[in-house]
Amino acid sequence: MADSLSRKRLSFNRIAIHATLLVACAVYLVPLLVMLLTSFKTPDDVRAGNLLTLPVEWTLIGWVKAWDTVQSYFWNSFMITVPAVIISTFIGALNGYALSKWSFKGSNLLFSLLLFGCFIPFQVILLPMSFTLGKLGLANTTAGLVLVHVIYGLAFTTLFFRNYYVGVPDALIKAARLDGAGFFTIFWKILLPLSTPIVMVSLIWQFTQVWNDFLFGVVFASGSAQPITVALNNLVNTSTGAKEYNVDMAAAMIAALPTLLVYIFAGKYFVRGLTSGVVKG
Amino acid sequence: MAALELRNVRKTYGNAAQEALKGINISIEAGQFLILVGPSGCGKSTLMNAIAGLEDISSGAILLGGEDLTGVEPKDRDIAMVFQSYALYPTMTVRENIAFGLKIRKTPAEQIAAEVDRVAKLLQIEHLLDRKPSQLSGGQQQRVAMGRALARRPKLYLFDEPLSNLDAKLRVEMRTEIKLMHQRLKTTTVYVTHDQIEAMTLGDRVAVMKDGAVQQFGTPQEIYNNPANLFVASFIGSPPMNFIPVALENHEGRPGVRLDSAGGSVCLPLPQLASNLADGREAVLGVRPEQIGLGRGQEAGGPVLEARVQVVEPTGPDTLVYVEVNGVQVCCRIAPVDTPAIGSNMLLELDIERLVLFDPTTGARIA
Ligand SMILES: Nc1ncnc2c1ncn2[C@@H]1O[C@H](COP(=O)(O)OP(=O)(O)O)[C@@H](O)[C@H]1O
Ligand SMILES: [Mg+2]
């Protein structure tokens, strides 16, 4: 009796939870749905009407036109993102390893200062950074933009790896040192093979950060070297001619696709990497 | 020439208030098995790490085969170490774990294979070579950790509590194996333990440590029979030495100690005690359980103690009997056939020659 009552209440709670989740889901997904539907409509269809109706006639003209316009910027974004992600992850791993396993005088202070870097807003570093890039002869180049992203990302990647490596037993390092391994051999042969979960975290984090960046892209790249986020903005904000919402929506989808795919295929590693401890003994 | 010599080794960790090592002096010959024993936190691991070169020392010198190791990198010291946590490389197979050190030293492949084979055979882990450490039991991991140290033939082995994570039965087995292995290989070894039975059974030399200082350094027999102070006496031996508070006095012109028990009061003469000390001062009498035997009566000679039996613990080979003397419980180890009834009075005889006396405040040996 009491049992069935509690089960009934439980199932009511479940329904409430699921209903809430469904509403939340809809709130997040409806804009995406509108974007998708619109991107497959003809311009006339878009102007005619209702945001949420299916296209009268499914067409790819929006996608084709969008791809033609943003294609080169899409590859720009890859040229910026891939090296920036790999380099910042690699250096972050090396930093984390040095800070956690070869602590030296002032290493804790250095780590605190690096952490501070996580809290510096983008806007603050724009001027000094453009000055520095100018001095280095890297102003308005893809290499310069990569450099900016690497430096800005290092605070985060170092934090990830340092906290992960703190959990690796020191005895492992000692054993390797007695076996004759030096600083880099230990890093390559012992620590990196243990690092898959945190490497995934760092790669996913950095990929989304760099790919989605707009501010650095608009400031430090110009013309044909701009990343897709900037190109998308330019496309949507052109004041000449009629608004082609289907093209805008398709271009926005194209710009968002890589990060969406990363989350769909690697999202579980992100959660796992952040929550898992390191090695047993 | 000493194989390993520690000269006044001192160590203070970065911001620690206390010295972790307070001037360690130890010297052992080639092929000897040195035990470092002492309670947790007394600096055993610190000393091991210092010998291995994993921690710098603050002052003093460490010499291996006559060569000063100051400034020599761990990898160039020709030392192999087994860690308490085993520290096996988790992503490598057992074979790769054992071969890692050889590979880094650019040993030819066929020589590595031969060495891995030799070690695997020696430790009976041939069937485990292709497994990862996470697929091994604690005992197997321990063997692999030993294998990794044995794979090179270094000048010195360091073992830091290698058996403390094993269950009791396995620990005894491995203890014997380590002893056999050392008799066969005869490599100079330093072995850390907080287990006094391991210390007694394995060591050629034992250094008993406390609070970063060596309390006594000697053979296991010296340490057991002739403890330098109260701490060493209480740390070595199981069941532990009995400590009886006594007053030193002269009885019929001979120095001795007074013992009170259920059967009355006797003055036990102690020839080893200097008579000028026997002036009524307080002391602690140290008696090992096996130094108390069944008394044969007054006529057989020697003073005899009569005490009431409180507890009887048969252990198999012998029986532990607890009686009360001078207000403290005293453990005696006697033959099972002599087991007395609880509550009865029992005649006891002490092995006077081997009794020791300590100062109750400083713990120093008086006699
Ligand atoms: N890395 C370290 N930093 C500061 N103090 C340490 C460090 N390692 C050990 N100590 C201190 O040094 C003393 C000896 O430690 P240790 O050598 O590990 O003792 P044992 O191995 O005998 O248990 C302890 O008081 C311990 O707290
Ligand atoms: Mg220790």
Short mmCIF file of N, CA, C and O in Angstrom, two decimals, chain A residues 175-270:
data_model
loop_
_atom_site.label_atom_id
_atom_site.label_comp_id
_atom_site.label_asym_id
_atom_site.label_seq_id
_atom_site.Cartn_x
_atom_site.Cartn_y
_atom_site.Cartn_z
N ALA A 175 61.21 6.27 -10.39
CA ALA A 175 61.61 4.99 -10.98
C ALA A 175 62.21 5.22 -12.36
O ALA A 175 63.25 4.65 -12.70
N ALA A 176 61.57 6.08 -13.13
CA ALA A 176 62.06 6.33 -14.49
C ALA A 176 63.41 7.03 -14.47
O ALA A 176 64.29 6.73 -15.28
N ARG A 177 63.60 7.93 -13.51
CA ARG A 177 64.89 8.61 -13.43
C ARG A 177 66.00 7.62 -13.11
O ARG A 177 67.10 7.69 -13.66
N LEU A 178 65.72 6.67 -12.20
CA LEU A 178 66.73 5.67 -11.89
C LEU A 178 66.95 4.73 -13.06
O LEU A 178 68.05 4.19 -13.24
N ASP A 179 65.92 4.53 -13.87
CA ASP A 179 66.08 3.71 -15.07
C ASP A 179 66.89 4.45 -16.14
O ASP A 179 67.18 3.88 -17.18
N GLY A 180 67.20 5.71 -15.87
CA GLY A 180 68.05 6.44 -16.80
C GLY A 180 67.32 7.43 -17.68
O GLY A 180 67.93 8.04 -18.56
N ALA A 181 66.03 7.58 -17.49
CA ALA A 181 65.26 8.47 -18.35
C ALA A 181 65.42 9.93 -17.89
O ALA A 181 65.45 10.20 -16.70
N GLY A 182 65.52 10.83 -18.86
CA GLY A 182 65.63 12.25 -18.54
C GLY A 182 64.28 12.94 -18.63
O GLY A 182 63.25 12.28 -18.82
N PHE A 183 64.29 14.26 -18.54
CA PHE A 183 63.07 15.07 -18.53
C PHE A 183 62.13 14.72 -19.68
O PHE A 183 60.96 14.41 -19.48
N PHE A 184 62.65 14.74 -20.90
CA PHE A 184 61.78 14.55 -22.07
C PHE A 184 61.41 13.09 -22.28
O PHE A 184 60.29 12.78 -22.70
N THR A 185 62.34 12.18 -21.99
CA THR A 185 62.00 10.76 -22.13
C THR A 185 60.86 10.39 -21.20
O THR A 185 59.93 9.68 -21.59
N ILE A 186 60.91 10.90 -19.99
CA ILE A 186 59.83 10.61 -19.04
C ILE A 186 58.51 11.17 -19.57
O ILE A 186 57.46 10.53 -19.49
N PHE A 187 58.58 12.37 -20.12
CA PHE A 187 57.37 12.99 -20.67
C PHE A 187 56.79 12.15 -21.81
O PHE A 187 55.60 11.82 -21.81
N TRP A 188 57.63 11.78 -22.77
CA TRP A 188 57.15 11.04 -23.94
C TRP A 188 56.71 9.63 -23.60
O TRP A 188 55.67 9.16 -24.04
N LYS A 189 57.54 8.92 -22.80
CA LYS A 189 57.34 7.49 -22.64
C LYS A 189 56.43 7.14 -21.47
O LYS A 189 55.80 6.10 -21.47
N ILE A 190 56.40 7.98 -20.45
CA ILE A 190 55.63 7.63 -19.25
C ILE A 190 54.35 8.46 -19.17
O ILE A 190 53.26 7.93 -19.04
N LEU A 191 54.48 9.80 -19.24
CA LEU A 191 53.32 10.64 -18.95
C LEU A 191 52.36 10.78 -20.12
O LEU A 191 51.15 10.63 -19.96
N LEU A 192 52.89 11.06 -21.31
CA LEU A 192 51.96 11.26 -22.44
C LEU A 192 51.07 10.05 -22.69
O LEU A 192 49.87 10.21 -22.92
N PRO A 193 51.62 8.82 -22.64
CA PRO A 193 50.73 7.67 -22.85
C PRO A 193 49.61 7.57 -21.81
O PRO A 193 48.62 6.91 -22.04
N LEU A 194 49.80 8.22 -20.67
CA LEU A 194 48.77 8.19 -19.63
C LEU A 194 47.74 9.30 -19.81
O LEU A 194 46.78 9.38 -19.05
N SER A 195 47.96 10.18 -20.78
CA SER A 195 47.25 11.46 -20.78
C SER A 195 46.03 11.53 -21.69
O SER A 195 45.43 12.60 -21.81
N THR A 196 45.67 10.43 -22.34
CA THR A 196 44.58 10.50 -23.32
C THR A 196 43.35 11.27 -22.82
O THR A 196 42.87 12.14 -23.53
N PRO A 197 42.83 10.99 -21.62
CA PRO A 197 41.61 11.70 -21.21
C PRO A 197 41.80 13.21 -21.17
O PRO A 197 40.95 13.96 -21.64
N ILE A 198 42.91 13.67 -20.63
CA ILE A 198 43.10 15.10 -20.46
C ILE A 198 43.50 15.75 -21.79
O ILE A 198 43.18 16.92 -22.04
N VAL A 199 44.15 15.00 -22.66
CA VAL A 199 44.44 15.52 -24.00
C VAL A 199 43.12 15.77 -24.73
O VAL A 199 42.95 16.82 -25.38
N MET A 200 42.18 14.84 -24.59
CA MET A 200 40.86 15.03 -25.21
C MET A 200 40.20 16.30 -24.68
O MET A 200 39.66 17.11 -25.44
N VAL A 201 40.24 16.48 -23.38
CA VAL A 201 39.64 17.68 -22.77
C VAL A 201 40.27 18.93 -23.37
O VAL A 201 39.57 19.85 -23.80
N SER A 202 41.59 18.94 -23.40
CA SER A 202 42.30 20.12 -23.88
C SER A 202 41.98 20.38 -25.36
O SER A 202 41.74 21.52 -25.75
N LEU A 203 41.98 19.32 -26.17
CA LEU A 203 41.71 19.48 -27.61
C LEU A 203 40.31 20.03 -27.83
O LEU A 203 40.10 20.97 -28.61
N ILE A 204 39.33 19.46 -27.14
CA ILE A 204 37.94 19.89 -27.34
C ILE A 204 37.77 21.33 -26.88
O ILE A 204 37.20 22.17 -27.58
N TRP A 205 38.29 21.61 -25.71
CA TRP A 205 38.17 22.97 -25.16
C TRP A 205 38.80 23.99 -26.10
O TRP A 205 38.18 24.99 -26.47
N GLN A 206 40.03 23.73 -26.50
CA GLN A 206 40.74 24.68 -27.34
C GLN A 206 40.09 24.80 -28.71
O GLN A 206 39.99 25.88 -29.28
N PHE A 207 39.64 23.66 -29.26
CA PHE A 207 39.01 23.71 -30.59
C PHE A 207 37.79 24.63 -30.57
O PHE A 207 37.64 25.50 -31.41
N THR A 208 36.93 24.45 -29.57
CA THR A 208 35.73 25.30 -29.51
C THR A 208 36.11 26.75 -29.28
O THR A 208 35.52 27.65 -29.89
N GLN A 209 37.06 26.98 -28.38
CA GLN A 209 37.46 28.36 -28.10
C GLN A 209 37.98 29.05 -29.35
O GLN A 209 37.56 30.15 -29.69
N VAL A 210 38.90 28.38 -30.03
CA VAL A 210 39.57 29.03 -31.16
C VAL A 210 38.62 29.14 -32.35
O VAL A 210 38.54 30.17 -33.01
N TRP A 211 37.90 28.07 -32.64
CA TRP A 211 37.00 28.09 -33.79
C TRP A 211 35.92 29.15 -33.63
O TRP A 211 35.59 29.88 -34.55
N ASN A 212 35.37 29.26 -32.43
CA ASN A 212 34.26 30.19 -32.20
C ASN A 212 34.71 31.62 -31.98
O ASN A 212 33.89 32.52 -31.88
N ASP A 213 36.04 31.83 -31.88
CA ASP A 213 36.51 33.19 -31.59
C ASP A 213 36.13 34.16 -32.70
O ASP A 213 36.25 33.87 -33.89
N PHE A 214 35.66 35.32 -32.29
CA PHE A 214 35.34 36.38 -33.25
C PHE A 214 36.27 37.58 -33.06
O PHE A 214 36.84 38.11 -34.01
N LEU A 215 36.47 37.95 -31.77
CA LEU A 215 37.17 39.21 -31.48
C LEU A 215 38.61 39.22 -31.99
O LEU A 215 39.03 40.13 -32.70
N PHE A 216 39.39 38.18 -31.64
CA PHE A 216 40.77 38.12 -32.11
C PHE A 216 40.80 38.10 -33.64
O PHE A 216 41.64 38.72 -34.27
N GLY A 217 39.85 37.33 -34.21
CA GLY A 217 39.80 37.20 -35.67
C GLY A 217 39.56 38.54 -36.34
O GLY A 217 40.21 38.89 -37.33
N VAL A 218 38.63 39.32 -35.79
CA VAL A 218 38.27 40.58 -36.44
C VAL A 218 39.37 41.62 -36.25
O VAL A 218 39.60 42.47 -37.10
N VAL A 219 40.12 41.50 -35.15
CA VAL A 219 41.17 42.50 -34.88
C VAL A 219 42.48 42.15 -35.56
O VAL A 219 43.14 43.00 -36.14
N PHE A 220 42.86 40.87 -35.47
CA PHE A 220 44.22 40.51 -35.89
C PHE A 220 44.31 39.90 -37.28
O PHE A 220 45.39 39.54 -37.72
N ALA A 221 43.18 39.70 -37.97
CA ALA A 221 43.25 39.19 -39.34
C ALA A 221 42.49 40.15 -40.24
O ALA A 221 41.52 40.77 -39.79
N SER A 222 42.92 40.24 -41.47
CA SER A 222 42.17 41.15 -42.34
C SER A 222 41.97 40.53 -43.71
O SER A 222 42.71 39.63 -44.11
N GLY A 223 40.94 40.99 -44.38
CA GLY A 223 40.66 40.60 -45.75
C GLY A 223 40.50 39.10 -45.92
O GLY A 223 39.78 38.45 -45.17
N SER A 224 41.25 38.55 -46.86
CA SER A 224 41.04 37.15 -47.23
C SER A 224 41.56 36.18 -46.18
O SER A 224 41.36 34.98 -46.30
N ALA A 225 42.25 36.69 -45.13
CA ALA A 225 42.79 35.78 -44.12
C ALA A 225 41.85 35.61 -42.94
O ALA A 225 42.15 34.91 -41.99
N GLN A 226 40.66 36.24 -43.00
CA GLN A 226 39.77 36.21 -41.85
C GLN A 226 39.17 34.83 -41.60
O GLN A 226 38.93 34.07 -42.53
N PRO A 227 38.91 34.51 -40.34
CA PRO A 227 38.25 33.24 -40.03
C PRO A 227 36.76 33.31 -40.35
O PRO A 227 36.22 34.38 -40.60
N ILE A 228 36.10 32.17 -40.32
CA ILE A 228 34.72 32.08 -40.78
C ILE A 228 33.75 32.88 -39.90
O ILE A 228 32.74 33.38 -40.38
N THR A 229 34.08 33.02 -38.61
CA THR A 229 33.17 33.78 -37.75
C THR A 229 33.06 35.23 -38.23
O THR A 229 31.98 35.81 -38.26
N VAL A 230 34.21 35.78 -38.64
CA VAL A 230 34.22 37.16 -39.13
C VAL A 230 33.51 37.23 -40.48
O VAL A 230 32.72 38.14 -40.75
N ALA A 231 33.79 36.24 -41.33
CA ALA A 231 33.16 36.21 -42.65
C ALA A 231 31.65 36.12 -42.53
O ALA A 231 30.91 36.79 -43.27
N LEU A 232 31.20 35.32 -41.59
CA LEU A 232 29.76 35.16 -41.38
C LEU A 232 29.13 36.50 -41.00
O LEU A 232 28.09 36.90 -41.51
N ASN A 233 29.80 37.18 -40.10
CA ASN A 233 29.32 38.49 -39.67
C ASN A 233 29.23 39.45 -40.86
O ASN A 233 28.24 40.15 -41.03
N ASN A 234 30.29 39.44 -41.68
CA ASN A 234 30.28 40.32 -42.85
C ASN A 234 29.13 39.98 -43.78
O ASN A 234 28.45 40.85 -44.31
N LEU A 235 28.92 38.68 -43.96
CA LEU A 235 27.87 38.22 -44.87
C LEU A 235 26.50 38.68 -44.39
O LEU A 235 25.70 39.22 -45.15
N VAL A 236 26.24 38.46 -43.11
CA VAL A 236 24.93 38.75 -42.57
C VAL A 236 24.67 40.25 -42.52
O VAL A 236 23.56 40.72 -42.71
N ASN A 237 25.74 41.02 -42.31
CA ASN A 237 25.57 42.46 -42.13
C ASN A 237 25.69 43.28 -43.42
O ASN A 237 25.74 44.50 -43.34
N THR A 238 25.82 42.62 -44.58
CA THR A 238 25.90 43.42 -45.80
C THR A 238 24.57 44.16 -45.99
O THR A 238 23.49 43.60 -45.83
N SER A 239 24.69 45.44 -46.35
CA SER A 239 23.46 46.24 -46.46
C SER A 239 22.97 46.33 -47.90
O SER A 239 21.89 46.83 -48.15
N THR A 240 23.79 45.81 -48.84
CA THR A 240 23.35 45.89 -50.23
C THR A 240 22.41 44.75 -50.56
O THR A 240 22.58 43.63 -50.07
N GLY A 241 21.41 45.01 -51.41
CA GLY A 241 20.51 43.97 -51.91
C GLY A 241 19.53 43.48 -50.87
O GLY A 241 19.51 43.92 -49.73
N ALA A 242 18.73 42.53 -51.29
CA ALA A 242 17.72 41.98 -50.40
C ALA A 242 18.36 41.00 -49.45
O ALA A 242 19.37 40.37 -49.76
N LYS A 243 17.79 40.89 -48.25
CA LYS A 243 18.30 39.92 -47.26
C LYS A 243 17.99 38.51 -47.73
O LYS A 243 16.85 38.16 -48.00
N GLU A 244 19.02 37.68 -47.78
CA GLU A 244 18.80 36.28 -48.15
C GLU A 244 18.95 35.43 -46.90
O GLU A 244 20.03 34.92 -46.60
N TYR A 245 17.81 35.29 -46.20
CA TYR A 245 17.90 34.60 -44.91
C TYR A 245 18.30 33.14 -45.07
O TYR A 245 18.98 32.59 -44.20
N ASN A 246 17.87 32.54 -46.17
CA ASN A 246 18.25 31.13 -46.34
C ASN A 246 19.76 30.97 -46.43
O ASN A 246 20.35 30.06 -45.85
N VAL A 247 20.44 31.91 -47.11
CA VAL A 247 21.90 31.86 -47.22
C VAL A 247 22.54 32.14 -45.86
O VAL A 247 23.48 31.44 -45.44
N ASP A 248 22.01 33.14 -45.17
CA ASP A 248 22.56 33.47 -43.84
C ASP A 248 22.51 32.26 -42.91
O ASP A 248 23.48 31.92 -42.23
N MET A 249 21.34 31.62 -42.92
CA MET A 249 21.17 30.48 -42.01
C MET A 249 22.09 29.33 -42.40
O MET A 249 22.70 28.69 -41.54
N ALA A 250 22.21 29.05 -43.69
CA ALA A 250 23.09 27.97 -44.14
C ALA A 250 24.53 28.29 -43.76
O ALA A 250 25.27 27.41 -43.28
N ALA A 251 24.94 29.54 -43.95
CA ALA A 251 26.31 29.92 -43.61
C ALA A 251 26.55 29.78 -42.11
O ALA A 251 27.61 29.31 -41.67
N ALA A 252 25.57 30.16 -41.32
CA ALA A 252 25.70 30.03 -39.86
C ALA A 252 25.85 28.56 -39.47
O ALA A 252 26.66 28.20 -38.61
N MET A 253 25.05 27.70 -40.16
CA MET A 253 25.16 26.26 -39.89
C MET A 253 26.55 25.75 -40.23
O MET A 253 27.16 24.98 -39.49
N ILE A 254 27.06 26.21 -41.38
CA ILE A 254 28.40 25.77 -41.80
C ILE A 254 29.44 26.20 -40.77
O ILE A 254 30.34 25.44 -40.40
N ALA A 255 29.29 27.42 -40.28
CA ALA A 255 30.25 27.93 -39.31
C ALA A 255 30.20 27.15 -38.00
O ALA A 255 31.21 26.96 -37.32
N ALA A 256 28.98 26.68 -37.65
CA ALA A 256 28.83 26.01 -36.36
C ALA A 256 29.11 24.51 -36.43
O ALA A 256 29.34 23.87 -35.41
N LEU A 257 29.12 23.98 -37.66
CA LEU A 257 29.18 22.52 -37.82
C LEU A 257 30.40 21.84 -37.15
O LEU A 257 30.21 20.86 -36.43
N PRO A 258 31.61 22.34 -37.36
CA PRO A 258 32.75 21.63 -36.77
C PRO A 258 32.66 21.50 -35.25
O PRO A 258 32.90 20.41 -34.71
N THR A 259 32.28 22.56 -34.56
CA THR A 259 32.21 22.45 -33.10
C THR A 259 31.07 21.53 -32.70
O THR A 259 31.19 20.77 -31.74
N LEU A 260 29.96 21.57 -33.46
CA LEU A 260 28.86 20.64 -33.18
C LEU A 260 29.33 19.20 -33.30
O LEU A 260 29.08 18.37 -32.42
N LEU A 261 30.05 18.92 -34.39
CA LEU A 261 30.53 17.55 -34.61
C LEU A 261 31.49 17.13 -33.50
O LEU A 261 31.43 16.01 -33.00
N VAL A 262 32.37 18.05 -33.09
CA VAL A 262 33.32 17.73 -32.02
C VAL A 262 32.55 17.35 -30.76
O VAL A 262 32.87 16.36 -30.10
N TYR A 263 31.50 18.09 -30.45
CA TYR A 263 30.75 17.77 -29.24
C TYR A 263 30.00 16.46 -29.37
O TYR A 263 29.95 15.65 -28.44
N ILE A 264 29.43 16.22 -30.56
CA ILE A 264 28.67 14.99 -30.73
C ILE A 264 29.58 13.77 -30.62
O ILE A 264 29.26 12.79 -29.95
N PHE A 265 30.75 13.84 -31.26
CA PHE A 265 31.60 12.65 -31.30
C PHE A 265 32.58 12.54 -30.14
O PHE A 265 33.00 11.45 -29.79
N ALA A 266 32.96 13.68 -29.55
CA ALA A 266 34.00 13.61 -28.51
C ALA A 266 33.51 14.13 -27.16
O ALA A 266 34.26 14.11 -26.20
N GLY A 267 32.24 14.54 -27.11
CA GLY A 267 31.73 15.13 -25.86
C GLY A 267 31.88 14.21 -24.68
O GLY A 267 32.21 14.65 -23.58
N LYS A 268 31.68 12.91 -24.91
CA LYS A 268 31.75 11.99 -23.77
C LYS A 268 33.17 11.92 -23.20
O LYS A 268 33.34 11.77 -22.00
N TYR A 269 34.19 12.10 -24.08
CA TYR A 269 35.56 12.12 -23.57
C TYR A 269 35.80 13.35 -22.72
O TYR A 269 36.58 13.34 -21.78
N PHE A 270 35.11 14.43 -23.06
CA PHE A 270 35.28 15.67 -22.31
C PHE A 270 34.84 15.47 -20.87
O PHE A 270 35.57 15.75 -19.94
#
